[in-house]
Amino acid sequence: MSSHDPTDGTDRSTTVPTPSCPPGQSHRARPQADEEFSAFYRENIRPVTGFLINHGASVHLAADIAQETMTDAYRNWDRITHPKAWVHKAASRALVRKVASVEDPVDDVPEPTSLVPRPDAIAEWEAQHDALDLIRSLPAKQRQVMAWTLAGFTPTDIANHLGMPTENVRANLKKARRTSATYLKAREEEQ
Amino acid sequence: MTRHPDSNPQDQAAHHWLTQHQHTLTHALDDLLDVEAGLREILLHSHHDTATENLDTVLDTEAGLAAILPAAPQTPLAPTRDTPRHHAGATERLRRLTPADRLDLRNHPNVKAASRALGHALAGTRDLDRVLDLTSIQTHSRVRSRVLALALDLAHDLARELELDLENDLELDLALDLDHDLGHDLGVNHDHALDLAHEITRACELAVELADDLALDLADDPDGALANDLLDLARAHDLHRALDLALEIALNRTRDLGLELIVDIRTAEVGRAVGLALHQELPALDKDSLHTLLDDFTTADLSDADLTDIDLSGVRWSEHTTWPPTHDVEDLKTRSDENPPGGGTWVVRSGTTTIRDLAER
């Protein structure tokens, strides 16, 4: 199990331990848990959404999964010691399940949600970020490793979370970067 | 970011580009994501779960569940009708009442009053007029309709009976009588009198039919003696008196019917009073079930019951009843009637005498 969890201060094992009761069952511990979670959510909801977008998910799907994952994190808050790794791992698995179950994508604009109140703005936004085209064009495993890397995890972390040898992670990462470099060069030559 | 990429410039450029992309992506999501709204959504759902948990303090989950689950198996307190699904829990509740609970229940003021009213109805001490006054308009209408139906039945019986005894010259006799009475009163001539005689004959035929039917109806009835009188009158062609008697019989029968209705009503009132005392809606219980619940202590264990200020009037007990150690059973026996005689069971008489009358011993 990796002990390295990048960023700062979100490793709850180094903070004051929270009373071991799930949210809702101890009214005294509740405000503290809410405060901790709220800070974590504000810090990480966008990176987690971006993480899923980098995996190849549409912005709408990424936001949905990110919100579901954060909801699960809140419910299990007292049992999670490394929340950032936890949500990234859970989100990644949820995306795999969702992609495996989804049939042909629907073309109509998705319904607004709390997290994404203006789903119609997604298409315009996506058009402004051409790196997405690159990332979405990568093979699945390279895309996955790249997404984890861009989220700040080391190859060792990634190997632990994804259950694959570290060398495989490095190899895929290298390939992904090489593909990116080729893509970038070609783009510059076109301009 | 973490490790540095390879030293290849192109790889470095790609690394830099992707890193920039990541920063841009994260910040750009600010335009699309309402972070505070997303956070509120999660926290609100969780707070709702907590509020739902707190509802346990005001909701009786088990009672609600019992109201939904299928009916429990038959018990000695099985109701008269098919048990609705929502009465399953109530029947089980009744079955679990201890003898002490049942003593308290029968002494509940509302239950006591309703039981007393039922007792009077069973004793048949209320006459029809009072019954009709105390019943609802609907019940009164039902009784009245029943009286009329009975009277019509009797009329048919009488007509049939009269037909059997009619002789051919009855028609002429009647015509002559009619001529004398009705002709005088109504100014009809002799020719019309004969037509009227035919009508009366027809009425007599009907009266005989009625009397015959009534005879069958009342064969085993306490009013059987009256029925014989009725037939005698019918044979004597005394229609007026026969119909008067028939109506009296009908009213007697209607009184009995009315009392049956009142017993049913009073039984339901006792059941309702029990339900109110237990704070639970009960299925309809017949008077036998209510008697078992409220009065039958012939095998009850009352050894731990507190009989202070408990009115035992109407309690049915036996040698198998276990009374509290301090309770004077011999004294209770003197205040009870053995019913049936020699049967080994007693019913406590009305009254609240609790001190043993030593003078009689």
XYZ file of C-alpha atoms in Angstrom:
552
model
C 0.000 0.000 0.000
C 1.479 3.304 -1.012
C 2.098 5.742 1.744
C 2.787 8.494 -0.632
C -0.191 10.602 -1.242
C 0.830 13.781 -3.029
C -0.415 17.206 -2.064
C -0.811 18.461 1.198
C -2.605 17.787 4.313
C -5.359 15.661 2.922
C -3.846 12.530 4.411
C -6.119 12.181 7.364
C -3.844 9.734 9.126
C -1.653 12.658 10.100
C -4.497 14.803 11.345
C -6.495 14.597 14.545
C -8.433 11.351 14.323
C -12.130 11.666 13.768
C -14.476 9.767 16.118
C -15.114 6.375 14.568
C -18.772 6.730 13.691
C -20.271 7.230 10.252
C -21.861 10.584 9.523
C -25.355 10.688 10.927
C -24.845 8.416 13.884
C -22.988 10.735 16.217
C -24.298 14.212 16.301
C -21.290 15.542 18.142
C -18.774 14.282 15.544
C -20.957 15.383 12.674
C -19.912 19.050 12.382
C -16.239 18.117 12.381
C -16.704 15.477 9.707
C -18.729 17.892 7.622
C -16.049 20.522 7.883
C -13.266 18.160 6.897
C -15.200 16.708 4.027
C -16.293 20.110 2.777
C -12.684 21.265 2.603
C -11.697 18.079 0.799
C -14.583 18.394 -1.648
C -13.795 21.988 -2.550
C -10.154 21.064 -3.064
C -10.674 17.955 -5.122
C -13.957 17.932 -7.021
C -12.483 19.727 -9.985
C -9.271 17.671 -10.152
C -11.277 14.451 -9.886
C -13.589 15.584 -12.656
C -10.569 16.492 -14.735
C -9.020 13.140 -13.909
C -12.038 11.397 -15.384
C -12.055 13.649 -18.425
C -8.463 12.691 -19.005
C -9.566 9.068 -18.902
C -11.708 9.826 -21.880
C -15.037 10.472 -20.178
C -17.256 13.229 -21.458
C -17.388 16.243 -19.193
C -20.957 15.443 -18.175
C -20.171 11.826 -17.365
C -17.009 12.826 -15.524
C -18.941 15.272 -13.353
C -21.599 12.663 -12.602
C -19.092 10.054 -11.546
C -17.065 12.573 -9.565
C -20.160 13.602 -7.636
C -21.198 9.991 -6.992
C -17.714 9.168 -5.781
C -17.608 12.155 -3.482
C -20.992 11.150 -2.075
C -19.659 7.687 -1.318
C -16.590 9.242 0.258
C -18.753 11.289 2.572
C -20.710 8.240 3.653
C -17.487 6.371 4.420
C -15.584 9.384 5.704
C -14.686 7.930 9.083
C -13.126 4.869 7.491
C -11.043 6.587 4.798
C -7.467 7.382 5.732
C -6.230 8.562 2.298
C -9.192 10.315 0.783
C -7.512 11.619 -2.348
C -6.282 8.192 -3.409
C -9.574 6.701 -2.346
C -11.737 8.927 -4.532
C -9.443 8.652 -7.551
C -9.482 4.893 -7.307
C -13.218 4.730 -6.788
C -13.863 7.165 -9.605
C -11.661 5.218 -11.972
C -13.502 1.992 -11.216
C -16.864 3.674 -11.553
C -15.903 4.954 -14.975
C -14.874 1.496 -16.091
C -18.229 0.118 -14.923
C -20.118 2.925 -16.585
C -18.286 2.574 -19.881
C -18.801 -1.167 -19.825
C -22.546 -0.766 -19.304
C -23.271 2.178 -21.582
C -24.466 1.404 -25.063
C -24.409 3.965 -27.836
C -23.996 7.487 -26.516
C -27.023 9.696 -26.595
C -26.732 12.855 -28.616
C -29.165 15.057 -26.730
C -28.000 17.543 -24.113
C -27.971 16.004 -20.631
C -30.157 17.300 -17.801
C -28.715 19.946 -15.451
C -27.403 18.705 -12.108
C -26.310 20.433 -8.937
C -22.685 20.172 -9.964
C -23.244 20.971 -13.660
C -26.047 23.527 -13.851
C -25.353 24.436 -17.498
C -24.755 21.235 -19.432
C -25.210 23.071 -22.715
C -21.957 24.941 -22.102
C -19.935 21.750 -22.153
C -19.570 21.431 -25.917
C -18.272 24.979 -26.261
C -15.842 24.452 -23.451
C -14.511 21.208 -24.865
C -13.801 22.888 -28.179
C -11.408 25.294 -26.441
C -9.145 22.552 -25.091
C -7.443 20.625 -27.859
C -5.341 18.544 -25.473
C -8.491 16.621 -24.841
C -8.440 15.400 -28.398
C -4.967 14.057 -27.853
C -5.696 12.336 -24.616
C -8.875 10.787 -25.930
C -6.957 9.473 -28.893
C -4.486 7.536 -26.706
C -4.932 3.785 -26.242
C -6.893 2.937 -23.087
C -4.037 1.856 -20.876
C -1.860 4.819 -21.866
C -4.734 7.139 -21.335
C -5.339 5.695 -17.913
C -1.731 5.955 -16.802
C -1.509 9.484 -18.166
C -4.618 10.533 -16.284
C -3.248 9.252 -12.993
C 0.068 10.912 -13.649
C -1.513 14.258 -14.465
C -3.455 13.955 -11.203
C -0.170 13.875 -9.338
C 0.415 10.209 -8.598
C 3.754 8.432 -8.959
C 4.198 5.301 -11.045
C 4.511 3.336 -7.825
C 1.229 4.778 -6.560
C -0.384 4.065 -9.866
C 0.905 0.512 -9.907
C -0.566 -0.079 -6.447
C -3.927 1.465 -7.233
C -4.328 -0.231 -10.593
C -2.872 -3.554 -9.554
C -0.247 -3.709 -12.260
C 3.542 -3.972 -12.219
C 5.334 -0.671 -11.854
C 7.311 -1.328 -14.986
C 4.126 -1.603 -16.977
C 3.065 1.740 -15.625
C 6.323 3.331 -16.617
C 6.241 1.765 -20.025
C 2.752 2.994 -20.729
C 3.597 6.418 -19.449
C 6.550 6.618 -21.701
C 4.528 5.617 -24.699
C 1.882 8.152 -23.827
C 4.400 10.936 -23.629
C 5.973 9.885 -26.898
C 2.601 9.970 -28.588
C 1.901 13.346 -27.086
C 5.190 14.685 -28.323
C 4.490 13.470 -31.827
C 1.033 14.999 -31.723
C 2.403 18.308 -30.498
C 5.094 18.437 -33.108
C 2.644 17.749 -35.854
C 0.371 20.446 -34.594
C 3.182 22.976 -34.505
C 4.187 22.114 -37.996
C 0.646 22.735 -39.204
C 0.561 26.187 -37.695
C 3.760 16.816 -11.016
C 6.078 14.052 -9.924
C 9.090 12.741 -11.717
C 10.911 14.556 -14.406
C 10.492 13.143 -17.883
C 13.277 11.901 -20.061
C 15.784 14.497 -21.272
C 14.535 14.293 -24.847
C 13.436 17.842 -25.676
C 10.351 16.735 -27.438
C 9.327 14.642 -24.514
C 9.976 17.559 -22.234
C 7.846 19.771 -24.406
C 5.100 17.240 -24.346
C 5.380 16.946 -20.624
C 5.172 20.666 -20.211
C 2.216 20.886 -22.556
C 0.323 18.197 -20.740
C 1.067 19.758 -17.389
C -0.264 23.014 -18.637
C -3.273 21.222 -19.963
C -3.921 19.794 -16.526
C -3.771 23.162 -14.852
C -5.927 24.700 -17.488
C -8.402 21.875 -17.277
C -8.744 22.119 -13.525
C -9.211 25.853 -13.525
C -11.410 25.845 -16.557
C -13.804 23.500 -14.827
C -14.629 26.459 -12.635
C -16.697 27.739 -15.526
C -18.682 24.598 -15.698
C -18.925 23.209 -12.207
C -20.938 24.741 -9.361
C -18.815 23.375 -6.549
C -20.873 24.785 -3.709
C -24.083 23.379 -5.156
C -22.493 19.960 -5.483
C -21.307 20.077 -1.905
C -24.705 21.156 -0.628
C -26.320 18.285 -2.466
C -24.151 15.745 -0.687
C -24.512 17.283 2.751
C -28.274 17.728 2.434
C -28.813 14.095 1.514
C -26.827 13.025 4.507
C -28.731 15.357 6.832
C -31.974 13.928 5.474
C -30.782 10.443 6.373
C -30.152 11.632 9.908
C -33.583 13.231 10.122
C -35.109 9.999 8.873
C -33.290 8.066 11.556
C -34.688 10.451 14.184
C -38.205 9.615 13.044
C -37.792 6.390 14.974
C -38.571 8.420 18.049
C -42.056 9.223 16.811
C -42.891 6.351 14.477
C -43.909 2.925 15.673
C -42.150 0.990 12.944
C -43.226 -2.402 14.252
C -46.873 -1.382 14.346
C -46.659 -0.068 10.835
C -44.970 -3.248 9.687
C -47.537 -5.388 11.449
C -50.262 -3.510 9.634
C -48.728 -4.435 6.294
C -47.683 -8.017 6.829
C -50.114 -10.884 6.119
C -52.631 -11.921 8.796
C -51.443 -14.005 11.743
C -52.779 -17.575 12.270
C -56.239 -18.089 13.861
C -56.452 -17.479 17.602
C -59.172 -18.096 20.218
C -60.164 -14.487 19.639
C -60.770 -14.983 15.936
C -63.232 -12.401 14.643
C -66.573 -13.207 13.029
C -65.552 -12.032 9.591
C -62.459 -12.611 7.501
C -59.645 -10.770 9.222
C -58.503 -7.807 7.201
C -54.774 -7.761 6.702
C -54.395 -4.652 8.829
C -56.011 -6.367 11.864
C -53.369 -9.096 12.064
C -51.267 -7.194 14.570
C -54.328 -6.306 16.665
C -55.422 -9.933 17.013
C -51.925 -10.884 18.062
C -51.985 -8.069 20.610
C -55.204 -9.410 22.108
C -53.777 -12.893 22.290
C -50.776 -11.641 24.232
C -52.837 -9.918 26.923
C -52.178 -11.383 30.368
C -55.043 -12.184 32.749
C -54.106 -9.103 34.760
C -54.242 -7.049 31.566
C -57.702 -8.383 30.840
C -58.892 -7.501 34.326
C -57.696 -3.955 33.846
C -59.308 -3.860 30.427
C -62.716 -4.988 31.635
C -62.540 -2.317 34.344
C -61.767 0.463 31.885
C -64.698 2.893 32.269
C -65.722 2.779 28.619
C -65.455 -0.984 28.412
C -67.371 -1.380 31.633
C -70.204 0.865 30.446
C -70.441 -0.830 27.054
C -70.411 -4.267 28.644
C -73.220 -3.278 30.981
C -75.345 -2.092 28.032
C -74.668 -5.341 26.205
C -75.733 -7.278 29.271
C -79.073 -5.521 29.337
C -79.638 -6.196 25.676
C -78.851 -9.848 26.166
C -81.291 -10.020 29.050
C -83.983 -8.616 26.742
C -85.101 -6.134 29.367
C -85.513 -3.303 26.938
C -88.823 -3.081 25.109
C -89.197 -2.269 21.483
C -90.180 1.342 21.975
C -87.071 2.157 23.950
C -85.023 0.157 21.520
C -86.383 2.106 18.618
C -85.835 5.365 20.414
C -82.226 4.558 21.109
C -81.296 3.152 17.768
C -80.375 5.121 14.720
C -82.915 6.196 12.184
C -81.493 3.671 9.805
C -82.004 0.843 12.263
C -85.533 2.067 12.983
C -86.301 2.010 9.289
C -84.958 -1.466 9.007
C -87.115 -2.628 11.892
C -90.185 -0.923 10.505
C -89.609 -2.459 7.106
C -89.250 -5.804 8.730
C -92.524 -5.340 10.606
C -94.347 -4.502 7.405
C -92.832 -7.454 5.620
C -93.893 -9.747 8.426
C -97.387 -8.305 8.413
C -97.678 -8.950 4.695
C -96.490 -12.472 5.153
C -99.128 -13.009 7.797
C -101.812 -11.559 5.597
C -100.990 -14.037 2.879
C -101.074 -16.871 5.339
C -104.454 -15.851 6.564
C -105.877 -15.651 3.102
C -104.727 -19.136 2.288
C -106.258 -20.503 5.431
C -109.506 -18.810 4.783
C -109.627 -20.213 1.280
C -109.459 -23.693 2.646
C -112.524 -23.088 4.724
C -114.461 -21.070 2.208
C -117.760 -22.487 1.180
C -119.580 -21.596 -1.933
C -122.247 -19.675 -0.140
C -119.745 -17.522 1.637
C -119.719 -15.253 -1.301
C -123.445 -14.651 -0.981
C -123.205 -14.207 2.761
C -120.546 -11.692 2.339
C -122.463 -9.959 -0.355
C -125.499 -9.686 1.860
C -123.432 -8.374 4.710
C -121.766 -6.004 2.408
C -125.065 -4.853 1.058
C -126.174 -4.107 4.475
C -123.074 -2.324 5.635
C -121.230 -0.978 2.698
C -124.216 -0.362 0.518
C -125.598 1.805 3.192
C -122.380 3.609 3.765
C -121.241 3.956 0.195
C -124.564 4.207 -1.592
C -123.861 1.323 -3.902
C -126.665 -0.708 -5.368
C -127.163 -4.371 -5.120
C -125.418 -5.144 -8.384
C -122.222 -3.540 -7.286
C -122.385 -5.291 -3.966
C -121.760 -8.570 -5.699
C -118.606 -7.195 -7.303
C -117.422 -6.088 -3.950
C -118.202 -9.487 -2.534
C -115.871 -10.974 -5.106
C -113.135 -8.625 -3.962
C -113.634 -9.580 -0.366
C -113.565 -13.214 -1.293
C -110.258 -12.659 -2.949
C -109.008 -10.954 0.193
C -110.128 -13.886 2.237
C -108.264 -16.233 -0.045
C -105.167 -14.238 0.462
C -105.661 -14.198 4.211
C -105.874 -17.963 4.212
C -102.616 -18.196 2.356
C -101.047 -15.941 4.854
C -102.297 -17.890 7.785
C -100.999 -21.109 6.315
C -97.572 -19.700 5.754
C -97.535 -18.289 9.201
C -98.448 -21.612 10.687
C -95.414 -23.140 9.080
C -93.237 -20.279 10.154
C -94.294 -20.362 13.751
C -94.409 -24.108 14.198
C -91.499 -24.108 16.638
C -91.843 -20.556 17.701
C -92.744 -19.381 21.221
C -95.534 -17.549 19.445
C -96.886 -20.884 18.236
C -99.870 -20.635 20.563
C -100.681 -17.277 19.091
C -100.404 -18.732 15.639
C -103.080 -21.304 16.479
C -105.330 -18.558 17.744
C -104.666 -16.712 14.553
C -105.701 -19.649 12.463
C -108.811 -20.144 14.503
C -109.781 -16.573 13.920
C -109.056 -16.869 10.271
C -111.263 -19.934 9.989
C -113.951 -18.038 11.781
C -113.651 -15.397 9.132
C -112.847 -12.866 11.767
C -110.327 -11.140 9.562
C -110.022 -8.012 11.557
C -109.177 -9.746 14.756
C -106.949 -12.170 12.887
C -104.949 -9.377 11.351
C -104.694 -7.601 14.677
C -103.289 -10.738 16.187
C -100.995 -11.219 13.221
C -99.634 -7.765 13.680
C -99.053 -8.428 17.356
C -97.144 -11.555 16.444
C -95.237 -9.614 13.860
C -94.376 -6.987 16.418
C -93.232 -9.625 18.873
C -91.051 -11.095 16.229
C -89.890 -7.663 15.297
C -89.118 -6.922 18.902
C -86.962 -9.995 19.009
C -85.395 -8.946 15.776
C -84.892 -5.484 17.155
C -83.232 -6.911 20.218
C -80.972 -8.974 18.020
C -79.991 -5.824 16.239
C -79.408 -4.072 19.519
C -77.283 -6.923 20.804
C -75.217 -6.651 17.637
C -74.866 -2.917 18.109
C -73.938 -3.222 21.786
C -71.438 -5.954 20.987
C -69.781 -3.704 18.458
C -69.689 -0.918 21.037
C -67.892 -3.151 23.505
C -65.390 -4.100 20.824
C -64.857 -0.459 19.991
C -64.383 0.440 23.679
C -61.792 -2.323 23.988
C -59.997 -1.025 20.928
C -59.948 2.497 22.306
C -58.647 1.254 25.656
C -55.854 -0.618 23.871
C -55.223 2.269 21.446
C -55.571 -0.135 18.560
C -58.184 -0.783 15.897
C -59.580 -4.278 16.367
C -61.358 -6.644 14.007
C -65.084 -7.206 14.619
C -65.488 -9.554 17.607
C -68.659 -11.515 18.348
C -70.124 -11.551 21.822
C -68.640 -14.968 22.589
C -65.140 -13.743 21.807
C -65.709 -10.656 23.917
C -66.963 -12.815 26.748
C -63.811 -14.903 26.538
C -61.683 -11.786 26.532
C -63.397 -9.852 29.289
C -65.160 -12.342 31.535
C -63.634 -15.801 31.193
C -60.981 -16.305 33.857
C -61.721 -19.965 34.497
C -58.117 -20.997 33.844
C -56.387 -17.667 34.410
C -53.312 -17.158 36.548
C -54.044 -14.038 38.557
C -51.477 -14.741 41.266
C -49.522 -11.587 40.435
C -52.552 -9.409 39.744
C -53.416 -6.444 41.903
C -57.127 -6.713 42.622
C -57.328 -3.487 44.583
C -60.376 -1.516 43.420
C -61.045 -4.070 40.706
C -64.737 -4.805 40.139
C -65.062 -8.539 39.619
C -68.779 -8.474 38.761
C -69.478 -10.820 35.893
C -66.121 -12.562 36.111
C -66.395 -16.236 35.400
C -63.955 -18.342 37.423
C -63.357 -21.893 38.568
C -61.239 -24.010 40.852
C -58.530 -23.741 38.235
C -58.344 -19.994 38.566
C -55.231 -18.939 40.463
C -55.990 -15.978 42.660
C -53.481 -13.779 44.529
C -52.368 -15.396 47.800
C -54.121 -12.746 49.889
C -57.426 -13.047 48.075
C -60.244 -14.739 50.025
C -61.551 -17.294 47.544
C -64.208 -18.629 49.901
C -65.573 -15.158 50.308
C -65.596 -14.736 46.562
C -67.554 -17.951 46.247
C -70.251 -16.569 48.508
C -70.516 -13.596 46.198
C -70.752 -15.765 43.113
C -73.371 -17.959 41.519
C -72.368 -21.374 40.359
C -73.303 -21.500 36.708
C -74.266 -24.081 35.683
C -75.130 -25.536 39.094
C -72.630 -28.195 40.031
C -70.540 -27.351 36.983
C -67.546 -26.067 38.902
C -67.605 -22.575 37.480
C -68.861 -19.452 39.174
C -69.896 -16.018 38.035
C -69.318 -13.164 40.425
C -72.540 -11.352 41.161
C -72.915 -7.640 40.722
C -71.898 -5.548 43.712
C -68.661 -4.539 45.288
C -68.836 -6.236 48.643
C -65.286 -7.128 49.510
C -65.508 -7.672 53.271
C -66.434 -11.119 54.326
C -69.660 -11.119 56.291
C -68.597 -12.975 59.375
C -72.072 -12.792 60.801
C -73.263 -15.342 58.331
C -70.538 -17.752 59.252
